[in-house]
Amino acid sequence: MIVCSCHALTHHHIEQEVAAGARCTREVSAACRAGTDCGNCVRNISAIIRQARVRNETIELETAV
């Protein structure tokens, strides 16, 4: 699914940047330019970041047990 139509970036692209260490929309934008033109995708980028955090926290909890 396309998240940033200005730069043709998909959900997968954003997830890759988060996996590489981007922790906020500014860091994702700096890494791949998503959200730097019209800004319509910033909310979706934020949602992807939140989902990745929840997923990572769940994995950490499961492996800690």
Coordinates of C-alpha atoms in Angstrom, one line a residue:
M1 CA 0.0 0.0 0.0
I2 CA 1.3 3.4 -0.9
V3 CA 1.8 5.6 2.2
C4 CA 3.5 8.6 0.6
S5 CA 2.2 9.3 -2.9
C6 CA 4.6 12.3 -3.4
H7 CA 7.6 10.0 -3.2
A8 CA 5.9 6.7 -4.0
L9 CA 6.8 5.1 -0.7
T10 CA 4.9 2.1 0.6
H11 CA 4.1 0.8 4.0
H12 CA 7.1 -1.6 3.6
H13 CA 9.5 1.4 3.0
I14 CA 8.3 3.1 6.2
E15 CA 8.6 -0.1 8.2
Q16 CA 12.2 -0.6 6.9
E17 CA 13.1 2.8 8.2
V18 CA 11.6 2.1 11.6
A19 CA 13.4 -1.2 11.7
A20 CA 16.6 0.6 10.9
G21 CA 16.1 2.9 13.9
A22 CA 13.8 5.7 13.0
R23 CA 11.7 6.5 16.1
C24 CA 9.5 9.4 15.0
T25 CA 8.1 10.9 11.8
R26 CA 11.0 13.4 11.5
E27 CA 13.5 10.6 11.5
V28 CA 11.5 8.7 8.9
S29 CA 11.3 11.8 6.8
A30 CA 15.0 12.5 7.1
A31 CA 15.7 8.9 6.0
C32 CA 13.4 8.6 3.0
R33 CA 11.6 11.9 2.5
A34 CA 8.2 10.6 3.3
G35 CA 6.0 13.4 4.6
T36 CA 8.2 16.2 3.4
D37 CA 6.1 17.5 0.5
C38 CA 2.3 17.8 1.0
G39 CA 2.3 16.2 4.5
N40 CA -0.9 14.2 4.0
C41 CA 0.9 11.0 4.9
V42 CA 2.3 12.1 8.3
R43 CA -0.6 10.6 10.3
N44 CA -0.2 7.3 8.5
I45 CA 3.6 7.3 9.1
S46 CA 2.9 7.9 12.8
A47 CA 0.5 5.0 12.9
I48 CA 3.0 2.7 11.3
I49 CA 5.6 3.8 13.9
R50 CA 3.2 3.1 16.8
Q51 CA 2.3 -0.3 15.4
A52 CA 6.0 -1.2 15.1
R53 CA 6.6 -0.2 18.7
V54 CA 3.7 -2.3 20.0
R55 CA 4.9 -5.2 17.9
N56 CA 8.4 -4.9 19.2
E57 CA 7.3 -4.5 22.8
T58 CA 5.2 -7.7 22.5
I59 CA 8.1 -9.6 21.0
E60 CA 10.4 -8.4 23.8
L61 CA 7.9 -9.5 26.4
E62 CA 7.5 -12.9 24.9
T63 CA 11.2 -13.5 24.7
A64 CA 11.8 -12.3 28.2
V65 CA 9.5 -15.0 29.7

